[in-house]
Amino acid sequence: MAKTKYVYFFGDGKAEGNADMRAELGGKGANLAEMATIGLPVPSGFTISTDVCKYFYDNDRTYPEQLEADVDAYLAKLEKSMGKKLGDPEDPLLVSVRSGAAISMPGMMDTILNLGLNDEAVEGLANKTQNPRFAWDAYRRFIQMYGDVAMGVDHDLFEAEIEKIKKAKGIKLDTEMDTSDLQKLVANYKKVYKAKKGTDFPQDPKEQLWGAINAVFGSWMNPRAIKYRELNNIKEGALKGTAVTCMAMVFGNKGETSGTGVCFSRDPSNGENIFMGEYLMNAQGEDVVAGIRTPQKLSQLEETNPKIYKQLCKVRSTLEKHYRDMQDMEFTVEEGRLFMLQCRNGKRTGAAAVKIAVDLVNEKLITKEQALTRVEPEQLDQLLHPALDPKVIKTQKELAKGLNASPGADSGQIVFTADEAEEWTEKGKKVILVRKETSPEDIAGMNAAQGILTSTGGRTSHAAVVARGMGKPCVSGCEAVTFPNASEVTIGEETFKKGDNITIDGTTGKIYKGIIPVVEASLSKELDTFLGWADEVRAKSVRTTPSGNKVKGFDVLGNAEQNEAPAAFKFGAAGIGLCRTEHMFFDPDKLPYFREMILADDTDERKKSLKKILPLQKKDFFGIIKTMEGRPVTIRLLDPPLNEFVPKPNAEAEIKQLAETLGKDITELKVKINALQEANPMLGHRGVRVAITYPEVYEMQVEAIALATAEAEKKGIAHDVRIMIPNVISVNEFTTVRDQALAIIAKVNEAQKMDLSFQIGTMIEFPRAALTADKIAAEADFFSFGTNDLTQTSFGFSRDDYGKFIDYYTKGNLLEEDPFKQLDPEGPGALMGIAEEKGRSVKKDLHLGICGEHGGDPASIELCYKIGLNYVSCSPFRVPIARLAGAQAVLKAKAATAPAKKPAAKGKAKAKKTSKK
Ligand code: ADP
Ligand code: MG
Ligand code: MG
């Protein structure tokens, strides 16, 4: 049997691996191999593959039998390449042993430098270099790193020894220690080691090497690496583990002509095409990050060492052209000679990602399609919301941290109720609504406030969902927020009164005292160009659905009412996919009439209230139609249960006030309110069911829609209005309500002497609707999937209650993802597929879309593309994200179906690499 290849060499202008082998060699090992091959100065070395790490954990922390012999052979190869031997008392080879996984996890795993030193070799190194101080410094660093990293001797115990020596001598800096100090330090370190480990510090370099290899593989499962993977959503099993790279040391700590640094080929914070970085002369790698000395700016290197700077500039341009992406590099200069020790596609902010992608297209290094794969859709979020001024925020300490439920940041005076939020805002004040939780009747107050802070509730709580829809910052579920009494709130350690100023940052979840200035977001020129490319890709896309239907294009629409429509338009929505008429009823000018309508004694009284609402709704509809300049506007008729609009049965004061407003008897009112209560309102009297029992409600809404459209028509304003009926479960229900609507439209047409017609479609949000989609499609003009309800009803999970148990499902691997965040392909997703097939079997070109919150989630968008939807609709602030995610779905599908190409010529293949993570 052929031996498995576990070890890969690099050096002397050649390598066994290359940049495409991240999975096996880790990012670090793969890129070192690549850099060696393209002729950059890289010290020789070898990489033990991630397969060994997998083996290690699959086999009770043991190695494949052949590994020891493999490592011996590769060490010999390395020794030959360097002309030195590990442990040679005259002229020892020293190596570093480094970690690196396929996805970069900076600082999470271990690295050991200067390995191979012992009591003899240190003398040899001192002689050979004629630099005993350097040799002893290298030795003491090695003992410290090896002791700490490989053998678990506390780092502080070593640091204490340094302090003792410095104190005794009255010196401040590590660099002020001379050779004899360092010799003393080595002796003391060895004592510390022996005291802790019970054995002498290992003198055998081979033993040291295996100790280091064990430590690096072991660090894959250290708590901080595990936590990092958890936080970054890297699933257990997605990676094989870490690779181990063992390479010849080069020394930046050999005096003033040596140094070490890190640099970026472009600015990672804004993407500007400038070379930037930091370095330290006479220092070793870890010193730059450790913050012991303050590093210098790369621009200073240009002045103090122009030769090295020029070389480095050349490397910068070589690497950028080769990888066709912004690079993050580590370098070391040993006595005037430059060495490259690491490179990778640099991490960057959303703004930088967009600018770099656009610039690289303009520089002809990548294509537009490649550019679109270089930005994570979620990264755009940072660009669309106001952010706290970074200069100011540096000087502030947060009071507490909650969940970053809705991005953006703002300041305002604390208020405790939605009513206060409205009143204070009307008086021209800026407020933050601080509550235990919010409920639908708080909508107007939430809309008035600058932002929302709650002490309970997750990212899918009412406060979070509504705030995201409104594009307002929200910090939810902050346990450090408590209410000692009705007029005070404690946040962290401090207590605030109504009217005190606080600042919330919904992007980070942090809460601050006082007012912190924000910087506004706007669609930059680059982002505009970039998203224009995404639109092109989606518009041109053609695919065949699993059921065999051909679908062209993939649009992004916005979920918006009159207040949000301008934002949807600004962010590039191709229309409104969901206008929730009930949100309009929460407006203070309509709510009283709407309540009056709900609590009416009979049909006549109800009609009277509806008459008062009609002109107000019409005005709102007209506003949206005008804003959208002829793009489709889909208006959903009333959807939620009626009891959401009236006070809770125990809200005495509110009921009393309402009785006064409506001129009704309080006892009778209470009876009515009680009668409206339902055990399970989400499955109760709502949506189309209200129209079945009280047709006049939808009739008023349809009339308002028709009148608004008629007004647009008269004024020469382009319009494309569509009417959507929610909660349908049967075609009969749909036709009944549709026919009522048609009658109203006919009446308006007659009165206005017009010939308006409207597409009338339905939401598909319950399994029965999906399963009878063929019958419904025969009558409905379009389908829009309401995936929140479809998820609730296909899972039987109530979105208001699932927070109690969902973590057990996702963390316990019972479910891959939270189904309310990411559309589940096997449940609601499969029902959508059935509805697509059945619907289009009756109407070949049936227009399909999604308007649930999933419409703004990249993974869900990809699923929607595969199912064959014509569009997704999401909250305005997610429209740019969806525009990009939709394009990426198109490109991904295209790549998956493209005939497998032979590995292209090196240069070309590289261009495809993306900067995922
Ligand atoms: P991390 O992944 O945490 O950045 P690294 O493996 O890159 O860890 O190593 C830490 C530091 O040691 C870096 O500054 C690196 O440049 C330096 N380093 C690693 N190997 C060598 C080497 N062979 N010679 C000189 N410096 C090295
Ligand atoms: Mg590094
Ligand atoms: Mg619904």
Coordinates of N, CA and C and ligand atoms in Angstrom, one line a residue, residues 28 98 330 342 344, ligand 2:
K28 N -1.5 29.0 6.7 CA -0.1 29.4 6.9 C 0.8 28.6 6.1
R98 N 4.9 26.1 14.3 CA 3.8 27.0 14.2 C 2.5 26.3 13.9
E330 N 3.7 39.0 7.4 CA 4.7 39.0 8.5 C 6.1 39.0 7.9
Q342 N 4.9 34.9 6.6 CA 3.5 34.6 6.6 C 2.8 35.6 5.6
R344 N -1.4 36.2 4.0 CA -2.8 35.7 3.9 C -3.7 36.8 3.4
Ligands
MG2 MG 1.2 35.0 12.4

